C-alpha cells in the first residue's frame, strides 16, 4: 500500500523528468556553463592584465626618456648661464674711451681689436684664472677663460677653445664668417663613462653688434645608434658700453633729501681723516615731515646703527639679529590712546625701513596706500580718494617727495616703453598728456596699473634711496678711525643692491671702481665735442 503512493508523490515532485521519460528523451543537464563563463572571465582579465603591463612598461620608458630629456635640457640651461656670465666678464675687461657702439666698432672689438674704440685699458680677469697672454678682443678673452676649465669631456667637439670660421651651413646674411668661438664640452658629473655635459658656441651675427650663444646639453647615459640625447638652446646678446656706477666721484658725495639713485654709487675718496671727511653722506627722505614721525625714525635708526648686519639700512623681519631689533609696534607715539603699529612691514617685502615707517604714519585708513595731495591725484585713478599726505589744514606737505616716489621706475612692466608726451615741457605729467605705454584694449596705461603716477604711494612704487650698491675705495676701519664709530649715521635710507650682491662694499680696487682723473675727462670731452 505504501509503494504506489510514494511513486506518485515522487512524480509530482519532478514532473519534467517524468514528461521527458514519457517522450523518450534524456533528462536535461546544465553542467559546464560555469566553466565556460569562467574561461571568458579568465581571457578578459588576462587581456586586461597584459594591457596594463604593456601600458606600465610604456609609461616607464616614457618617464625614463623624459628624465633624460630634462637632464639634457638642464645641462643646456647651465651652459647658457655660464655663457652669459662669461660674456659679461670678458667684455668688461676692456675699458674703452669711445662710446659709439656701431656695427663696425663692435665687430672689431669682438674679433679684431678693441682699439676701434680709441684708448683701451685691459684689466686682468676678475675671476682670477691664469692666461698666457692678455687678449686684444672679446673673442680671445672668452677663449682664454674657457681654456682654464676643468672636467673637459674628451671626444666631444673640441679639446681646447678655438677661435675660427663659421660653420659651413650658416648663411652669410645672418652670421659673421669669422671669429666664432668653439669651446670644449664640460662635464657636470664625476662619472666619465656616461657624463652629463654642455658645449657652448659663440657665433657673431652679421649686424656686428650681436652675438648668438648656442648651448647644447648632452646626456650620454641615453645613447641610441651611437648618438647621445641632446637639447640645444640659443640666445642673442648685444654689445653695449655701460658704466656700472650711476654715480662715481673722487670727491665727497652728498645724496640729500628728495633724491633717489638708480645704480651703484661709488666713491674713490680716501681723505677720511679730514674734517667732515665722509666719502658719502645720505639723508633720509622722511625726516622733517612731521615731529611725531621724526621720533619714530630716530628710534628706528638707533636700532639700525647697532643691529643692521649687512649695511642696507633695513631690518629683516625674520633675521635672528635684525628682526629682534625692530622697535615695538605697541608704542603710542601720538598719545591718542592706541598703539601706532609704527614699525610694521607696510610694503610686505620682509624688511622694515624708513619708507615703511613713513607709510604707516600717513596711511590714516590703514589700506596700505598713502593718497597724495589733490594736486597730484588730479586725473589719476585716485582723484576721488581723500588725501592723506597733507597737513591738518589740508595743505600739501611735500609734493616734490610724493611726485618723486610715485613717478619713479617709469617702465614698471619692463617692456621698453614708458613715460608720457610732455606737451608743456615742464618735466612732469599733467592731466591730458598721453602716456606712451597705453593699452587701447583696456584703455589703461600699462605702467600706471603697476603704480606709476597713480596718485598714491604704496608697495608698487618699490621705493629705495639707492637701487644699487655702495662702493668705497676706503675701508670701514679707516672711515671709523677718521670720523668716529658713528660713521654709519651718515648713511640713511634703504639700499637695494639686487639679488646676490652686497649692499656696502669697502676697499674696492680700481678694477671694480675705476679711478677718475682730469686727463680722462679731457679725453672724453674732446671725443664728445668731435
Short mmCIF file of C-alpha atoms in Angstrom, two decimals:
data_model
loop_
_atom_site.label_atom_id
_atom_site.label_comp_id
_atom_site.label_asym_id
_atom_site.label_seq_id
_atom_site.Cartn_x
_atom_site.Cartn_y
_atom_site.Cartn_z
CA UNK A 1 0.00 0.00 0.00
CA UNK A 2 2.81 2.36 0.62
CA UNK A 3 4.72 1.89 -2.68
CA UNK A 4 2.36 3.43 -5.27
CA UNK A 5 1.62 6.39 -3.12
CA UNK A 6 5.35 7.09 -2.78
CA UNK A 7 5.87 6.83 -6.55
CA UNK A 8 3.02 9.18 -7.17
CA UNK A 9 4.46 11.77 -4.80
CA UNK A 10 7.88 11.46 -6.46
CA UNK A 11 6.36 12.01 -9.84
CA UNK A 12 4.63 15.12 -8.60
CA UNK A 13 7.94 16.48 -7.30
CA UNK A 14 9.67 16.15 -10.72
CA UNK A 15 7.13 16.38 -13.48
CA UNK A 16 9.68 17.50 -16.04
CA UNK A 17 11.65 14.32 -15.62
CA UNK A 18 8.52 12.23 -16.00
CA UNK A 19 7.44 14.02 -19.13
CA UNK A 20 10.84 13.60 -20.65
CA UNK A 21 10.78 9.96 -19.90
CA UNK A 22 7.39 9.60 -21.46
CA UNK A 23 8.57 11.39 -24.60
CA UNK A 24 11.58 9.13 -24.87
CA UNK A 25 14.20 11.89 -24.42
CA UNK A 26 17.17 12.06 -22.00
CA UNK A 27 16.91 14.39 -18.98
CA UNK A 28 18.24 18.00 -19.46
CA UNK A 29 21.64 18.96 -17.80
CA UNK A 30 23.30 22.40 -17.18
CA UNK A 31 26.74 21.19 -16.08
CA UNK A 32 29.78 23.09 -17.78
CA UNK A 33 28.13 26.53 -18.11
CA UNK A 34 30.08 27.88 -15.17
CA UNK A 35 33.31 26.64 -16.71
CA UNK A 36 32.62 28.49 -19.97
CA UNK A 37 31.85 31.73 -18.14
CA UNK A 38 34.97 31.30 -16.01
CA UNK A 39 37.10 30.88 -19.13
CA UNK A 40 35.59 34.03 -20.62
CA UNK A 41 36.48 36.00 -17.47
CA UNK A 42 39.98 34.50 -17.47
CA UNK A 43 40.51 35.62 -21.05
CA UNK A 44 39.10 39.08 -20.25
CA UNK A 45 41.17 39.59 -17.09
CA UNK A 46 44.23 38.15 -18.79
CA UNK A 47 43.86 40.63 -21.63
CA UNK A 48 43.42 43.49 -19.18
CA UNK A 49 46.47 42.37 -17.22
CA UNK A 50 48.54 42.17 -20.39
CA UNK A 51 47.33 45.60 -21.50
CA UNK A 52 48.14 47.09 -18.10
CA UNK A 53 51.59 45.53 -18.15
CA UNK A 54 52.26 46.91 -21.64
CA UNK A 55 50.97 50.36 -20.62
CA UNK A 56 53.02 50.34 -17.44
CA UNK A 57 56.13 49.36 -19.34
CA UNK A 58 55.45 52.11 -21.86
CA UNK A 59 54.96 54.63 -19.09
CA UNK A 60 58.25 53.58 -17.53
CA UNK A 61 60.02 54.03 -20.86
CA UNK A 62 58.32 57.42 -21.37
CA UNK A 63 59.20 58.56 -17.86
CA UNK A 64 62.77 57.38 -18.24
CA UNK A 65 63.13 59.18 -21.57
CA UNK A 66 61.61 62.34 -20.07
CA UNK A 67 64.16 62.22 -17.25
CA UNK A 68 66.99 62.08 -19.79
CA UNK A 69 65.41 64.88 -21.83
CA UNK A 70 65.21 67.08 -18.74
CA UNK A 71 68.80 66.21 -17.83
CA UNK A 72 69.99 67.30 -21.27
CA UNK A 73 67.84 70.44 -21.15
CA UNK A 74 69.16 71.28 -17.69
CA UNK A 75 72.73 70.88 -18.95
CA UNK A 76 71.96 73.23 -21.85
CA UNK A 77 70.48 75.81 -19.47
CA UNK A 78 73.56 75.54 -17.27
CA UNK A 79 75.72 76.16 -20.30
CA UNK A 80 73.66 79.22 -21.23
CA UNK A 81 74.06 80.67 -17.73
CA UNK A 82 77.81 80.06 -17.89
CA UNK A 83 78.00 81.70 -21.31
CA UNK A 84 76.07 84.79 -20.16
CA UNK A 85 78.34 85.25 -17.15
CA UNK A 86 81.47 84.82 -19.21
CA UNK A 87 80.34 87.25 -21.86
CA UNK A 88 79.86 89.86 -19.15
CA UNK A 89 83.25 89.16 -17.57
CA UNK A 90 85.19 89.01 -20.86
CA UNK A 91 83.70 92.20 -22.30
CA UNK A 92 84.06 94.11 -19.01
CA UNK A 93 87.82 93.60 -19.08
CA UNK A 94 88.12 96.25 -21.80
CA UNK A 95 87.73 99.81 -20.53
CA UNK A 96 87.44 101.98 -23.64
CA UNK A 97 87.23 105.70 -24.24
CA UNK A 98 84.95 105.66 -27.28
CA UNK A 99 81.21 105.42 -26.77
CA UNK A 100 79.82 104.95 -30.29
CA UNK A 101 78.95 101.25 -30.38
CA UNK A 102 78.05 100.73 -34.04
CA UNK A 103 78.35 97.63 -36.19
CA UNK A 104 81.92 98.41 -37.24
CA UNK A 105 83.40 99.17 -33.83
CA UNK A 106 81.51 96.35 -32.11
CA UNK A 107 82.57 93.79 -34.72
CA UNK A 108 86.18 94.92 -34.39
CA UNK A 109 86.04 94.72 -30.60
CA UNK A 110 84.69 91.20 -30.83
CA UNK A 111 87.15 89.68 -33.28
CA UNK A 112 89.85 92.13 -34.33
CA UNK A 113 90.88 94.70 -31.72
CA UNK A 114 89.09 96.85 -29.18
CA UNK A 115 91.35 99.70 -30.24
CA UNK A 116 88.49 100.62 -32.58
CA UNK A 117 87.03 102.38 -29.52
CA UNK A 118 90.11 104.54 -29.02
CA UNK A 119 92.19 104.38 -25.85
CA UNK A 120 91.88 100.98 -24.19
CA UNK A 121 92.75 99.63 -20.75
CA UNK A 122 92.80 95.84 -20.49
CA UNK A 123 92.01 94.61 -16.99
CA UNK A 124 93.05 91.27 -15.51
CA UNK A 125 90.32 88.60 -15.37
CA UNK A 126 88.02 89.28 -12.39
CA UNK A 127 87.61 85.55 -11.69
CA UNK A 128 91.39 85.21 -11.32
CA UNK A 129 92.19 82.49 -13.86
CA UNK A 130 95.66 82.45 -15.39
CA UNK A 131 96.27 83.12 -19.08
CA UNK A 132 99.39 83.02 -21.21
CA UNK A 133 98.83 86.48 -22.72
CA UNK A 134 96.37 89.33 -22.46
CA UNK A 135 93.62 89.29 -25.12
CA UNK A 136 93.08 92.15 -27.55
CA UNK A 137 89.47 91.30 -28.39
CA UNK A 138 86.46 89.80 -26.66
CA UNK A 139 86.57 86.52 -28.59
CA UNK A 140 90.11 85.80 -27.41
CA UNK A 141 89.19 86.78 -23.86
CA UNK A 142 86.39 84.21 -23.96
CA UNK A 143 88.74 81.56 -25.36
CA UNK A 144 91.24 82.28 -22.59
CA UNK A 145 88.57 81.90 -19.95
CA UNK A 146 87.28 78.61 -21.36
CA UNK A 147 90.85 77.32 -21.63
CA UNK A 148 91.05 77.39 -17.84
CA UNK A 149 88.11 75.00 -17.48
CA UNK A 150 88.40 71.64 -15.75
CA UNK A 151 86.42 68.43 -16.27
CA UNK A 152 86.60 68.54 -20.07
CA UNK A 153 84.87 65.61 -21.81
CA UNK A 154 87.23 64.06 -24.40
CA UNK A 155 85.89 63.18 -27.82
CA UNK A 156 83.00 65.68 -27.73
CA UNK A 157 83.72 68.56 -30.08
CA UNK A 158 86.94 70.47 -29.46
CA UNK A 159 89.52 69.56 -26.87
CA UNK A 160 90.60 73.20 -26.46
CA UNK A 161 88.83 76.51 -27.23
CA UNK A 162 89.14 77.56 -30.87
CA UNK A 163 88.52 80.95 -32.50
CA UNK A 164 87.72 80.07 -36.09
CA UNK A 165 85.46 80.49 -39.07
CA UNK A 166 81.72 79.95 -39.25
CA UNK A 167 80.25 76.52 -39.84
CA UNK A 168 79.64 75.63 -43.47
CA UNK A 169 75.83 75.53 -43.33
CA UNK A 170 75.42 79.05 -41.90
CA UNK A 171 74.04 81.89 -44.02
CA UNK A 172 76.28 84.90 -44.65
CA UNK A 173 73.24 87.17 -44.31
CA UNK A 174 72.78 86.03 -40.70
CA UNK A 175 76.27 85.36 -39.35
CA UNK A 176 79.75 86.81 -39.48
CA UNK A 177 82.01 84.44 -41.38
CA UNK A 178 84.89 84.76 -38.89
CA UNK A 179 85.72 84.90 -35.18
CA UNK A 180 83.41 82.16 -33.95
CA UNK A 181 84.40 80.75 -30.56
CA UNK A 182 84.04 76.97 -30.15
CA UNK A 183 84.57 75.58 -26.64
CA UNK A 184 85.13 72.07 -25.27
CA UNK A 185 82.33 70.12 -23.60
CA UNK A 186 82.31 70.40 -19.81
CA UNK A 187 81.03 67.51 -17.69
CA UNK A 188 78.57 68.22 -14.90
CA UNK A 189 79.10 64.83 -13.28
CA UNK A 190 82.07 62.93 -11.91
CA UNK A 191 81.27 59.83 -13.98
CA UNK A 192 83.44 59.54 -17.09
CA UNK A 193 81.53 56.62 -18.65
CA UNK A 194 78.19 58.41 -19.19
CA UNK A 195 78.68 62.10 -18.48
CA UNK A 196 76.11 64.83 -18.49
CA UNK A 197 77.80 67.78 -20.18
CA UNK A 198 77.32 71.02 -22.12
CA UNK A 199 79.14 72.66 -25.03
CA UNK A 200 78.99 76.36 -25.93
CA UNK A 201 79.45 78.09 -29.28
CA UNK A 202 79.62 81.89 -29.61
CA UNK A 203 78.51 83.00 -33.09
CA UNK A 204 78.88 86.70 -34.02
CA UNK A 205 75.95 87.88 -36.12
CA UNK A 206 76.15 89.79 -39.37
CA UNK A 207 74.89 93.05 -37.83
CA UNK A 208 78.17 93.36 -35.92
CA UNK A 209 76.66 94.27 -32.55
CA UNK A 210 75.05 90.95 -31.60
CA UNK A 211 76.41 87.56 -30.61
CA UNK A 212 74.36 84.36 -30.68
CA UNK A 213 75.16 81.83 -27.99
CA UNK A 214 74.38 78.19 -28.80
CA UNK A 215 74.41 75.93 -25.74
CA UNK A 216 74.00 72.18 -26.28
CA UNK A 217 73.37 69.79 -23.41
CA UNK A 218 74.32 66.10 -23.83
CA UNK A 219 73.18 63.12 -21.77
CA UNK A 220 75.49 60.21 -22.56
CA UNK A 221 73.57 57.85 -20.30
CA UNK A 222 70.94 57.70 -23.06
CA UNK A 223 72.55 56.75 -26.38
CA UNK A 224 70.76 55.48 -29.50
CA UNK A 225 72.70 54.40 -32.57
CA UNK A 226 75.82 55.90 -31.03
CA UNK A 227 74.24 59.35 -30.63
CA UNK A 228 73.54 60.75 -27.13
CA UNK A 229 70.32 62.54 -26.31
CA UNK A 230 70.85 66.30 -26.61
CA UNK A 231 68.96 69.55 -26.36
CA UNK A 232 70.03 72.95 -27.71
CA UNK A 233 69.25 76.50 -26.55
CA UNK A 234 70.09 79.76 -28.33
CA UNK A 235 70.07 83.33 -27.05
CA UNK A 236 71.29 86.60 -28.58
CA UNK A 237 73.38 89.14 -26.67
CA UNK A 238 74.21 92.70 -27.72
CA UNK A 239 77.46 94.56 -27.15
CA UNK A 240 76.94 97.89 -25.39
CA UNK A 241 79.06 100.30 -23.42
CA UNK A 242 77.76 100.97 -19.96
CA UNK A 243 79.25 102.37 -16.77
CA UNK A 244 78.25 100.15 -13.86
CA UNK A 245 78.01 103.05 -11.43
CA UNK A 246 75.20 105.60 -11.54
CA UNK A 247 77.40 107.98 -9.55
CA UNK A 248 81.17 107.78 -9.21
CA UNK A 249 83.33 110.54 -7.81
CA UNK A 250 86.85 111.14 -6.49
CA UNK A 251 85.41 113.72 -4.09
CA UNK A 252 82.82 113.52 -1.32
CA UNK A 253 79.22 112.82 -2.33
CA UNK A 254 76.07 114.22 -0.75
CA UNK A 255 72.78 112.45 -1.51
CA UNK A 256 70.27 114.81 0.02
CA UNK A 257 66.55 114.74 0.66
CA UNK A 258 64.18 114.02 -2.24
CA UNK A 259 66.91 112.25 -4.19
CA UNK A 260 66.85 108.64 -5.40
CA UNK A 261 69.76 106.90 -7.12
CA UNK A 262 69.25 104.07 -9.59
CA UNK A 263 72.50 102.14 -9.95
CA UNK A 264 75.69 101.72 -7.95
CA UNK A 265 77.06 104.68 -6.03
CA UNK A 266 80.86 104.73 -5.89
CA UNK A 267 83.36 106.99 -4.14
CA UNK A 268 87.13 106.82 -4.53
CA UNK A 269 87.60 109.50 -1.86
CA UNK A 270 90.04 108.34 0.85
CA UNK A 271 90.65 111.55 2.86
CA UNK A 272 88.60 110.25 5.77
CA UNK A 273 90.85 111.85 8.39
CA UNK A 274 89.84 115.36 7.24
CA UNK A 275 87.12 117.36 8.94
CA UNK A 276 83.80 116.17 7.57
CA UNK A 277 85.78 113.65 5.57
CA UNK A 278 82.92 111.23 4.94
CA UNK A 279 83.12 109.77 1.42
CA UNK A 280 79.31 109.66 1.15
CA UNK A 281 76.54 111.29 3.17
CA UNK A 282 72.96 110.11 2.54
CA UNK A 283 69.94 111.82 4.07
CA UNK A 284 66.63 110.08 4.73
CA UNK A 285 63.76 111.44 2.65
CA UNK A 286 61.30 111.32 5.53
CA UNK A 287 62.80 113.48 8.31
CA UNK A 288 61.24 116.90 8.77
CA UNK A 289 57.77 115.98 7.53
CA UNK A 290 56.20 115.58 10.98
CA UNK A 291 57.63 115.80 14.50
CA UNK A 292 55.98 112.54 15.63
CA UNK A 293 57.34 110.79 12.53
CA UNK A 294 60.82 112.12 13.39
CA UNK A 295 60.56 110.46 16.83
CA UNK A 296 59.71 107.14 15.21
CA UNK A 297 62.56 107.46 12.72
CA UNK A 298 65.08 108.27 15.47
CA UNK A 299 64.06 105.11 17.36
CA UNK A 300 64.36 103.09 14.18
CA UNK A 301 67.78 104.37 13.09
CA UNK A 302 69.13 103.84 16.60
CA UNK A 303 68.43 100.12 16.10
CA UNK A 304 69.81 100.16 12.56
CA UNK A 305 73.12 101.58 13.76
CA UNK A 306 73.57 98.73 16.24
CA UNK A 307 71.96 95.74 14.56
CA UNK A 308 71.97 96.22 10.78
CA UNK A 309 74.20 93.29 9.82
CA UNK A 310 74.68 93.86 6.08
CA UNK A 311 74.55 97.67 5.95
CA UNK A 312 71.48 98.07 3.74
CA UNK A 313 69.74 100.37 6.29
CA UNK A 314 66.89 97.87 6.60
CA UNK A 315 65.95 95.38 9.30
CA UNK A 316 64.93 91.92 8.14
CA UNK A 317 61.84 90.73 9.98
CA UNK A 318 62.83 87.06 10.25
CA UNK A 319 66.56 87.61 10.81
CA UNK A 320 67.78 86.35 14.21
CA UNK A 321 69.67 89.60 14.89
CA UNK A 322 67.93 92.28 12.83
CA UNK A 323 64.42 91.00 13.45
CA UNK A 324 64.70 91.20 17.23
CA UNK A 325 66.00 94.79 16.98
CA UNK A 326 62.88 96.20 15.31
CA UNK A 327 61.29 98.66 17.78
CA UNK A 328 57.99 97.70 19.37
CA UNK A 329 54.78 98.31 17.44
CA UNK A 330 52.82 98.79 20.68
CA UNK A 331 54.22 102.26 21.45
CA UNK A 332 51.73 105.13 21.35
CA UNK A 333 53.82 107.92 19.85
CA UNK A 334 50.99 110.34 19.13
CA UNK A 335 49.36 109.81 22.57
CA UNK A 336 45.92 109.03 21.20
CA UNK A 337 45.50 106.02 23.46
CA UNK A 338 46.17 103.42 20.75
CA UNK A 339 49.31 101.64 19.62
CA UNK A 340 50.74 103.20 16.46
CA UNK A 341 51.99 99.97 14.86
CA UNK A 342 54.72 102.24 13.54
CA UNK A 343 57.22 99.58 12.51
CA UNK A 344 55.03 97.14 10.58
CA UNK A 345 56.11 95.92 7.15
CA UNK A 346 53.83 98.15 5.09
CA UNK A 347 55.40 97.14 1.77
CA UNK A 348 55.24 93.39 2.52
CA UNK A 349 58.81 92.77 1.34
CA UNK A 350 60.12 91.15 4.52
CA UNK A 351 62.03 94.27 5.62
CA UNK A 352 61.31 97.31 7.76
CA UNK A 353 62.85 100.60 6.67
CA UNK A 354 62.09 104.30 6.93
CA UNK A 355 59.71 104.06 3.96
CA UNK A 356 57.53 101.58 5.88
CA UNK A 357 57.50 103.93 8.88
CA UNK A 358 56.50 106.83 6.63
CA UNK A 359 53.63 104.84 5.10
CA UNK A 360 52.35 103.61 8.46
CA UNK A 361 52.40 107.18 9.76
CA UNK A 362 50.39 108.81 6.97
CA UNK A 363 48.13 105.89 6.00
CA UNK A 364 45.24 107.04 8.16
CA UNK A 365 42.70 104.43 6.99
CA UNK A 366 45.27 101.57 7.02
CA UNK A 367 44.53 100.41 3.47
CA UNK A 368 48.20 100.13 2.52
CA UNK A 369 48.18 103.36 0.50
CA UNK A 370 49.12 106.95 1.17
CA UNK A 371 46.94 109.18 -1.00
CA UNK A 372 48.79 112.21 -2.30
CA UNK A 373 47.51 115.78 -2.39
CA UNK A 374 44.63 116.72 -4.69
CA UNK A 375 47.12 118.44 -7.00
CA UNK A 376 48.88 115.11 -7.59
CA UNK A 377 45.78 112.89 -7.72
CA UNK A 378 44.01 115.05 -10.31
CA UNK A 379 43.47 112.99 -13.44
CA UNK A 380 44.74 109.77 -11.85
CA UNK A 381 42.72 106.71 -10.78
CA UNK A 382 42.92 108.07 -7.20
CA UNK A 383 41.46 111.52 -7.81
CA UNK A 384 38.30 110.75 -5.81
CA UNK A 385 40.17 109.50 -2.74
CA UNK A 386 40.72 111.58 0.37
CA UNK A 387 44.25 112.99 0.53
CA UNK A 388 46.41 111.66 3.36
CA UNK A 389 49.87 113.11 2.67
CA UNK A 390 48.72 116.58 3.73
CA UNK A 391 48.89 118.78 6.80
CA UNK A 392 45.99 119.17 9.24
CA UNK A 393 44.76 122.22 7.30
CA UNK A 394 44.71 120.27 4.04
CA UNK A 395 47.80 121.85 2.53
CA UNK A 396 50.35 119.61 0.89
CA UNK A 397 53.35 118.62 2.99
CA UNK A 398 55.91 117.81 0.31
CA UNK A 399 54.54 117.33 -3.21
CA UNK A 400 58.05 117.00 -4.60
CA UNK A 401 58.67 113.93 -2.46
CA UNK A 402 55.29 112.42 -3.31
CA UNK A 403 55.80 113.01 -7.02
CA UNK A 404 59.33 111.58 -6.93
CA UNK A 405 58.23 108.31 -5.36
CA UNK A 406 55.04 107.96 -7.38
CA UNK A 407 56.79 108.56 -10.71
CA UNK A 408 59.97 106.58 -10.03
CA UNK A 409 60.67 103.43 -12.04
CA UNK A 410 58.68 104.61 -15.06
CA UNK A 411 58.96 101.38 -17.07
CA UNK A 412 57.38 99.13 -14.49
CA UNK A 413 56.40 96.31 -16.84
CA UNK A 414 59.91 96.30 -18.34
CA UNK A 415 58.74 96.36 -21.96
CA UNK A 416 60.99 99.25 -23.01
CA UNK A 417 58.13 101.76 -23.37
CA UNK A 418 57.43 104.26 -20.62
CA UNK A 419 56.74 107.87 -19.75
CA UNK A 420 54.40 110.35 -21.35
CA UNK A 421 54.25 113.05 -24.00
CA UNK A 422 55.34 116.18 -22.13
CA UNK A 423 53.47 118.73 -24.23
CA UNK A 424 54.25 121.71 -21.96
CA UNK A 425 57.86 120.61 -21.29
CA UNK A 426 57.63 121.02 -17.52
CA UNK A 427 59.13 117.61 -16.78
CA UNK A 428 56.06 116.22 -15.02
CA UNK A 429 52.84 114.55 -16.10
CA UNK A 430 49.81 116.81 -16.28
CA UNK A 431 46.17 115.99 -16.90
CA UNK A 432 45.54 115.38 -20.59
CA UNK A 433 49.08 114.37 -21.50
CA UNK A 434 49.17 110.97 -23.20
CA UNK A 435 51.03 108.05 -21.70
CA UNK A 436 53.33 106.25 -24.10
CA UNK A 437 52.67 102.71 -22.84
CA UNK A 438 48.93 102.88 -23.44
CA UNK A 439 46.78 99.77 -23.90
CA UNK A 440 43.94 100.58 -26.36
CA UNK A 441 42.04 97.42 -25.43
CA UNK A 442 41.75 98.09 -21.71
CA UNK A 443 42.04 101.88 -22.09
CA UNK A 444 44.71 101.99 -19.40
CA UNK A 445 48.37 102.90 -19.09
CA UNK A 446 50.20 99.62 -18.55
CA UNK A 447 52.77 101.18 -16.23
CA UNK A 448 50.11 103.06 -14.28
CA UNK A 449 48.39 99.77 -13.45
CA UNK A 450 51.64 98.86 -11.72
CA UNK A 451 51.67 102.06 -9.66
CA UNK A 452 53.31 104.66 -11.91
CA UNK A 453 51.67 108.07 -11.38
CA UNK A 454 48.52 106.57 -9.91
CA UNK A 455 48.18 109.25 -7.23
CA UNK A 456 49.08 107.05 -4.26
CA UNK A 457 52.25 105.77 -2.63
CA UNK A 458 52.22 102.05 -1.86
CA UNK A 459 54.25 98.87 -2.20
CA UNK A 460 54.02 99.04 -6.01
CA UNK A 461 56.37 102.03 -6.03
CA UNK A 462 59.28 99.88 -4.77
CA UNK A 463 60.99 102.81 -3.13
CA UNK A 464 64.68 102.76 -2.29
CA UNK A 465 67.18 105.51 -1.62
CA UNK A 466 69.77 103.67 -3.70
CA UNK A 467 68.70 100.92 -6.08
CA UNK A 468 72.21 99.52 -6.29
CA UNK A 469 75.35 99.10 -4.21
CA UNK A 470 77.52 101.47 -2.19
CA UNK A 471 81.17 101.15 -3.25
CA UNK A 472 84.05 102.74 -1.36
CA UNK A 473 87.76 102.86 -2.02
CA UNK A 474 88.37 103.44 1.68
CA UNK A 475 87.97 100.69 4.25
CA UNK A 476 85.40 100.58 7.04
CA UNK A 477 88.21 100.61 9.63
CA UNK A 478 89.80 103.73 8.12
CA UNK A 479 86.46 105.54 7.92
CA UNK A 480 85.63 104.64 11.53
CA UNK A 481 89.08 105.74 12.74
CA UNK A 482 88.87 109.03 10.88
CA UNK A 483 85.26 110.01 11.59
CA UNK A 484 84.35 108.06 14.74
CA UNK A 485 82.34 104.95 15.49
CA UNK A 486 79.10 106.65 14.45
CA UNK A 487 80.15 106.98 10.83
CA UNK A 488 77.22 104.73 9.82
CA UNK A 489 74.87 107.55 10.82
CA UNK A 490 75.98 109.32 7.62
CA UNK A 491 74.23 106.68 5.50
CA UNK A 492 70.45 106.68 5.82
CA UNK A 493 67.80 105.33 3.51
CA UNK A 494 67.23 101.79 2.18
CA UNK A 495 69.82 100.32 -0.16
CA UNK A 496 68.59 97.57 -2.51
CA UNK A 497 71.64 96.05 -4.20
CA UNK A 498 69.96 93.30 -6.20
CA UNK A 499 69.90 89.55 -5.69
CA UNK A 500 73.19 88.02 -4.62
CA UNK A 501 75.02 91.35 -4.18
CA UNK A 502 76.34 93.00 -1.05
CA UNK A 503 74.79 96.42 -0.32
CA UNK A 504 78.00 98.01 1.03
CA UNK A 505 81.49 97.22 -0.26
CA UNK A 506 84.71 98.69 1.16
CA UNK A 507 88.28 98.63 -0.09
CA UNK A 508 87.27 98.37 -3.75
CA UNK A 509 90.09 98.00 -6.27
CA UNK A 510 90.47 100.02 -9.46
CA UNK A 511 89.07 97.05 -11.38
CA UNK A 512 85.67 97.28 -9.66
CA UNK A 513 85.77 101.04 -9.00
CA UNK A 514 87.76 102.85 -11.70
CA UNK A 515 89.85 105.89 -10.87
CA UNK A 516 88.79 109.19 -12.39
CA UNK A 517 91.38 111.74 -13.47
CA UNK A 518 91.42 115.12 -15.16
CA UNK A 519 93.08 113.58 -18.23
CA UNK A 520 90.26 111.05 -18.57
CA UNK A 521 87.70 113.84 -18.55
CA UNK A 522 89.72 115.79 -21.12
CA UNK A 523 89.82 112.78 -23.44
CA UNK A 524 86.09 112.19 -23.08
CA UNK A 525 85.35 115.88 -23.61
CA UNK A 526 87.40 116.00 -26.78
CA UNK A 527 85.68 112.90 -28.17
CA UNK A 528 82.25 114.22 -27.28
CA UNK A 529 82.93 117.62 -28.82
CA UNK A 530 84.06 115.96 -32.05
#
